[in-house]
mmCIF file of C-alpha atoms in Angstrom:
data_model
loop_
_atom_site.group_PDB
_atom_site.id
_atom_site.type_symbol
_atom_site.label_atom_id
_atom_site.label_comp_id
_atom_site.label_asym_id
_atom_site.label_seq_id
_atom_site.Cartn_x
_atom_site.Cartn_y
_atom_site.Cartn_z
ATOM 1 C CA MET T 1 1.454 -85.394 -7.101
ATOM 2 C CA LEU T 2 2.374 -82.508 -4.837
ATOM 3 C CA SER T 3 2.337 -78.956 -6.136
ATOM 4 C CA ASP T 4 3.949 -75.771 -4.829
ATOM 5 C CA VAL T 5 5.998 -77.674 -2.251
ATOM 6 C CA HIS T 6 7.762 -74.535 -0.992
ATOM 7 C CA GLU T 7 4.579 -73.021 0.411
ATOM 8 C CA GLY T 8 4.706 -72.456 4.150
ATOM 9 C CA LEU T 9 8.470 -71.955 4.309
ATOM 10 C CA GLU T 10 9.577 -68.695 5.889
ATOM 11 C CA PHE T 11 12.340 -66.542 4.456
ATOM 12 C CA PRO T 12 15.726 -66.788 6.180
ATOM 13 C CA GLY T 13 16.110 -64.313 9.030
ATOM 14 C CA GLU T 14 17.302 -60.758 8.483
ATOM 15 C CA PHE T 15 16.806 -60.869 4.731
ATOM 16 C CA VAL T 16 17.646 -57.767 2.725
ATOM 17 C CA ASP T 17 16.108 -58.716 -0.609
ATOM 18 C CA ALA T 18 14.364 -61.788 -1.983
ATOM 19 C CA ALA T 19 12.391 -63.134 -4.930
ATOM 20 C CA ILE T 20 10.779 -66.530 -5.472
ATOM 21 C CA ILE T 21 8.886 -68.498 -8.082
ATOM 22 C CA ARG T 22 5.528 -67.116 -9.172
ATOM 23 C CA GLY T 23 2.863 -69.466 -10.436
ATOM 24 C CA LYS T 24 1.918 -73.092 -9.961
ATOM 25 C CA TYR T 25 4.152 -76.134 -10.498
ATOM 26 C CA GLU T 26 4.329 -79.829 -9.602
ATOM 27 C CA PHE T 27 7.314 -81.367 -7.817
ATOM 28 C CA TYR T 28 8.950 -84.190 -9.790
ATOM 29 C CA HIS T 29 11.467 -86.472 -8.105
ATOM 30 C CA TYR T 30 12.890 -89.987 -8.320
ATOM 31 C CA ASN T 31 10.191 -92.608 -8.981
ATOM 32 C CA VAL T 32 7.356 -90.071 -8.728
ATOM 33 C CA ASP T 33 5.589 -91.794 -11.633
ATOM 34 C CA GLY T 34 6.579 -95.341 -10.683
ATOM 35 C CA PHE T 35 9.664 -95.304 -12.915
ATOM 36 C CA ASP T 36 12.786 -95.921 -10.828
ATOM 37 C CA ASP T 37 15.454 -93.541 -12.105
ATOM 38 C CA ARG T 38 17.619 -93.361 -8.994
ATOM 39 C CA GLY T 39 21.231 -92.526 -9.768
ATOM 40 C CA TRP T 40 20.712 -90.884 -13.153
ATOM 41 C CA GLY T 41 17.334 -89.156 -13.553
ATOM 42 C CA CYS T 42 17.710 -85.986 -11.477
ATOM 43 C CA GLY T 43 18.183 -83.733 -14.515
ATOM 44 C CA TYR T 44 15.061 -85.133 -16.159
ATOM 45 C CA ARG T 45 13.034 -84.656 -12.960
ATOM 46 C CA THR T 46 14.201 -81.064 -12.634
ATOM 47 C CA LEU T 47 13.192 -80.441 -16.247
ATOM 48 C CA GLN T 48 9.793 -82.045 -15.589
ATOM 49 C CA THR T 49 9.201 -79.657 -12.682
ATOM 50 C CA ILE T 50 10.048 -76.720 -14.951
ATOM 51 C CA CYS T 51 7.798 -78.102 -17.711
ATOM 52 C CA SER T 52 4.903 -78.320 -15.260
ATOM 53 C CA TRP T 53 5.351 -74.620 -14.461
ATOM 54 C CA VAL T 54 5.586 -73.710 -18.152
ATOM 55 C CA GLY T 55 2.429 -75.693 -18.871
ATOM 56 C CA HIS T 56 0.484 -73.784 -16.228
ATOM 57 C CA VAL T 57 1.716 -70.417 -17.503
ATOM 58 C CA LEU T 58 0.953 -71.200 -21.141
ATOM 59 C CA LYS T 59 -2.196 -73.155 -20.243
ATOM 60 C CA ASN T 60 -0.728 -75.690 -22.644
ATOM 61 C CA GLN T 61 -2.688 -78.916 -22.974
ATOM 62 C CA LYS T 62 -1.008 -79.918 -26.255
ATOM 63 C CA HIS T 63 2.304 -80.685 -24.548
ATOM 64 C CA PRO T 64 1.793 -82.246 -21.108
ATOM 65 C CA VAL T 65 4.748 -82.848 -18.792
ATOM 66 C CA PRO T 66 6.937 -85.325 -20.695
ATOM 67 C CA SER T 67 8.100 -88.722 -19.504
ATOM 68 C CA LEU T 68 11.833 -89.351 -19.294
ATOM 69 C CA GLN T 69 11.696 -91.264 -22.572
ATOM 70 C CA ASP T 70 9.714 -88.444 -24.207
ATOM 71 C CA ILE T 71 12.545 -86.070 -23.318
ATOM 72 C CA GLN T 72 15.118 -88.464 -24.738
ATOM 73 C CA GLN T 73 13.134 -88.959 -27.944
ATOM 74 C CA THR T 74 12.804 -85.208 -28.491
ATOM 75 C CA LEU T 75 16.543 -84.661 -28.046
ATOM 76 C CA VAL T 76 17.214 -87.425 -30.589
ATOM 77 C CA GLU T 77 14.705 -86.041 -33.097
ATOM 78 C CA MET T 78 16.249 -82.574 -32.948
ATOM 79 C CA GLY T 79 19.706 -84.028 -33.612
ATOM 80 C CA ASP T 80 21.296 -83.412 -30.224
ATOM 81 C CA LYS T 81 21.634 -87.093 -29.280
ATOM 82 C CA PRO T 82 22.195 -90.392 -31.151
ATOM 83 C CA ASP T 83 19.402 -92.954 -31.509
ATOM 84 C CA SER T 84 20.948 -95.054 -28.734
ATOM 85 C CA PHE T 85 20.104 -92.297 -26.251
ATOM 86 C CA VAL T 86 16.435 -93.356 -26.119
ATOM 87 C CA GLY T 87 15.958 -95.848 -23.305
ATOM 88 C CA SER T 88 19.430 -95.202 -21.889
ATOM 89 C CA ARG T 89 20.382 -93.977 -18.432
ATOM 90 C CA GLU T 90 22.494 -91.114 -19.698
ATOM 91 C CA TRP T 91 22.211 -87.886 -17.759
ATOM 92 C CA ILE T 92 21.021 -84.550 -19.068
ATOM 93 C CA GLY T 93 21.985 -81.079 -17.904
ATOM 94 C CA CYS T 94 21.092 -77.449 -18.397
ATOM 95 C CA VAL T 95 22.001 -77.335 -22.086
ATOM 96 C CA GLU T 96 19.663 -80.224 -22.917
ATOM 97 C CA ALA T 97 16.953 -78.608 -20.787
ATOM 98 C CA CYS T 98 17.296 -75.403 -22.815
ATOM 99 C CA PHE T 99 17.028 -77.354 -26.065
ATOM 100 C CA TYR T 100 13.928 -79.203 -24.879
ATOM 101 C CA LEU T 101 12.082 -76.106 -23.627
ATOM 102 C CA ASP T 102 12.740 -74.288 -26.892
ATOM 103 C CA GLN T 103 11.836 -77.234 -29.119
ATOM 104 C CA THR T 104 8.656 -78.228 -27.285
ATOM 105 C CA PHE T 105 7.245 -75.006 -25.845
ATOM 106 C CA GLY T 106 9.040 -72.311 -27.832
ATOM 107 C CA VAL T 107 10.498 -70.999 -24.570
ATOM 108 C CA CYS T 108 14.022 -69.619 -24.832
ATOM 109 C CA SER T 109 16.355 -69.864 -21.860
ATOM 110 C CA LYS T 110 19.452 -68.057 -20.691
ATOM 111 C CA VAL T 111 22.413 -70.116 -19.492
ATOM 112 C CA ILE T 112 24.745 -68.825 -16.801
ATOM 113 C CA HIS T 113 28.079 -70.659 -16.619
ATOM 114 C CA ILE T 114 30.205 -70.349 -13.484
ATOM 115 C CA LEU T 115 33.669 -71.911 -13.530
ATOM 116 C CA GLN T 116 33.891 -72.581 -9.783
ATOM 117 C CA GLY T 117 31.231 -72.976 -7.135
ATOM 118 C CA GLU T 118 32.986 -70.534 -4.862
ATOM 119 C CA SER T 119 32.190 -67.782 -7.406
ATOM 120 C CA VAL T 120 28.428 -68.365 -7.476
ATOM 121 C CA GLU T 121 27.601 -65.846 -4.764
ATOM 122 C CA GLN T 122 29.529 -63.048 -6.433
ATOM 123 C CA LYS T 123 28.862 -63.765 -10.112
ATOM 124 C CA ALA T 124 25.553 -65.650 -10.358
ATOM 125 C CA ALA T 125 23.473 -64.739 -7.310
ATOM 126 C CA PRO T 126 22.713 -61.126 -8.364
ATOM 127 C CA LEU T 127 21.654 -62.360 -11.815
ATOM 128 C CA LEU T 128 19.431 -65.025 -10.276
ATOM 129 C CA LEU T 129 17.784 -62.461 -8.007
ATOM 130 C CA ARG T 130 17.087 -60.271 -11.029
ATOM 131 C CA HIS T 131 15.701 -63.288 -12.912
ATOM 132 C CA PHE T 132 13.175 -64.180 -10.230
ATOM 133 C CA LYS T 133 12.060 -60.574 -9.959
ATOM 134 C CA GLN T 134 11.602 -60.262 -13.715
ATOM 135 C CA PHE T 135 10.294 -63.697 -14.717
ATOM 136 C CA GLY T 136 9.506 -65.748 -11.607
ATOM 137 C CA SER T 137 10.310 -68.981 -13.452
ATOM 138 C CA PRO T 138 12.055 -71.967 -11.816
ATOM 139 C CA VAL T 139 15.736 -72.469 -12.611
ATOM 140 C CA MET T 140 17.687 -75.657 -13.274
ATOM 141 C CA ILE T 141 21.088 -76.060 -11.605
ATOM 142 C CA GLY T 142 23.658 -78.534 -12.935
ATOM 143 C CA GLY T 143 27.392 -79.092 -12.613
ATOM 144 C CA ASP T 144 30.267 -81.376 -13.553
ATOM 145 C CA VAL T 145 32.040 -82.740 -10.465
ATOM 146 C CA ASP T 146 28.854 -81.968 -8.564
ATOM 147 C CA ALA T 147 26.535 -83.558 -11.112
ATOM 148 C CA SER T 148 23.433 -83.512 -8.898
ATOM 149 C CA SER T 149 20.776 -81.445 -10.639
ATOM 150 C CA LYS T 150 18.489 -79.317 -8.478
ATOM 151 C CA THR T 151 15.505 -77.035 -8.981
ATOM 152 C CA LEU T 152 15.965 -73.463 -7.794
ATOM 153 C CA LEU T 153 12.691 -71.880 -6.672
ATOM 154 C CA GLY T 154 13.972 -68.605 -5.244
ATOM 155 C CA ILE T 155 16.874 -66.630 -3.849
ATOM 156 C CA CYS T 156 17.252 -64.480 -0.771
ATOM 157 C CA LYS T 157 19.960 -62.001 0.153
ATOM 158 C CA THR T 158 20.563 -61.729 3.887
ATOM 159 C CA SER T 159 23.026 -59.802 5.999
ATOM 160 C CA LYS T 160 25.182 -62.954 5.996
ATOM 161 C CA GLY T 161 25.054 -63.757 2.278
ATOM 162 C CA PHE T 162 22.740 -65.474 -0.178
ATOM 163 C CA HIS T 163 20.343 -68.335 0.518
ATOM 164 C CA LEU T 164 18.704 -70.442 -2.184
ATOM 165 C CA LEU T 165 15.303 -72.116 -2.144
ATOM 166 C CA ILE T 166 16.027 -75.640 -3.384
ATOM 167 C CA ALA T 167 13.687 -78.465 -4.376
ATOM 168 C CA ASP T 168 15.832 -81.598 -4.561
ATOM 169 C CA PRO T 169 14.671 -84.222 -7.113
ATOM 170 C CA HIS T 170 16.753 -86.944 -5.433
ATOM 171 C CA PHE T 171 13.929 -87.558 -2.961
ATOM 172 C CA TYR T 172 12.571 -91.111 -3.208
ATOM 173 C CA GLY T 173 9.326 -92.109 -1.550
ATOM 174 C CA GLU T 174 5.834 -90.792 -0.965
ATOM 175 C CA ALA T 175 6.080 -87.021 -0.853
ATOM 176 C CA VAL T 176 4.387 -85.074 1.944
ATOM 177 C CA ARG T 177 4.975 -81.319 1.928
ATOM 178 C CA THR T 178 5.767 -80.891 5.618
ATOM 179 C CA GLU T 179 8.074 -83.910 5.648
ATOM 180 C CA LEU T 180 9.902 -82.711 2.534
ATOM 181 C CA GLN T 181 10.507 -79.375 4.199
ATOM 182 C CA ASP T 182 11.412 -80.756 7.621
ATOM 183 C CA SER T 183 13.884 -83.260 6.167
ATOM 184 C CA GLY T 184 15.591 -80.712 3.907
ATOM 185 C CA TRP T 185 14.444 -81.882 0.478
ATOM 186 C CA VAL T 186 12.665 -78.547 -0.001
ATOM 187 C CA GLN T 187 14.451 -75.880 1.974
ATOM 188 C CA TRP T 188 16.217 -72.544 2.059
ATOM 189 C CA LYS T 189 19.935 -73.371 2.004
ATOM 190 C CA ASN T 190 23.037 -71.267 2.460
ATOM 191 C CA HIS T 191 24.894 -71.034 -0.840
ATOM 192 C CA ASP T 192 27.931 -72.743 0.737
ATOM 193 C CA ASP T 193 25.759 -75.806 1.388
ATOM 194 C CA VAL T 194 24.576 -75.965 -2.229
ATOM 195 C CA PHE T 195 27.739 -75.428 -4.270
ATOM 196 C CA LYS T 196 31.091 -77.197 -4.167
ATOM 197 C CA SER T 197 34.069 -74.900 -4.689
ATOM 198 C CA TYR T 198 35.819 -77.258 -7.139
ATOM 199 C CA SER T 199 32.875 -77.848 -9.513
ATOM 200 C CA PHE T 200 31.643 -75.681 -12.351
ATOM 201 C CA TYR T 201 27.926 -74.922 -12.522
ATOM 202 C CA ASN T 202 25.374 -74.115 -15.184
ATOM 203 C CA PHE T 203 22.029 -72.454 -14.595
ATOM 204 C CA CYS T 204 19.119 -72.703 -17.047
ATOM 205 C CA LEU T 205 16.850 -69.658 -16.711
ATOM 206 C CA PRO T 206 13.621 -69.929 -18.763
ATOM 207 C CA GLN T 207 12.817 -66.507 -20.203
ATOM 208 C CA LEU T 208 9.079 -66.789 -19.636
ATOM 209 C CA SER T 209 7.124 -64.632 -17.233
ATOM 210 C CA SER T 210 4.273 -65.842 -15.066
ATOM 211 C CA GLY T 211 2.576 -62.510 -15.722
#
């Protein structure tokens, strides 16, 4: 499994300020473990990527990166989901990710809720920049109309606005770092290319520092 898939990418030109993930992580995506979750598993894969980072920071061998069913079982056991959730193809979002990180690792998370994607640059981007400077932990992005979860690995302010370093869990296939970057699965993206104006968005920010 590939780790630190953003390495080698240059910052967008003419950047004013920037901060990215600190510490090691593994990149989880559709079918990475041989389990085909295309169409519904992106939130789980994003959470797995975050869990891999948390595990490295905490040097935690007791709780390895969970399988999709492990995540479902934990959410059922803590009372967030009904028994029928285990083995289903129901999606999860930032709220469930927060619950899981707290329950399993004791890591609290902050949730930022933005009503419309067009407001992300003004209302969320400065908070995300501060988060990466303070904690350096990966962030989960989720929405409603735009329900495609993504992993945020960094943020960069340029003279033309904010760019976000995205690792997209919707990739399916054998991952090669250079190919992921060249084909846009792991890439700096303009905020207008990430967020849809008519969707709300949540951000899950683990409050754990890489040191």
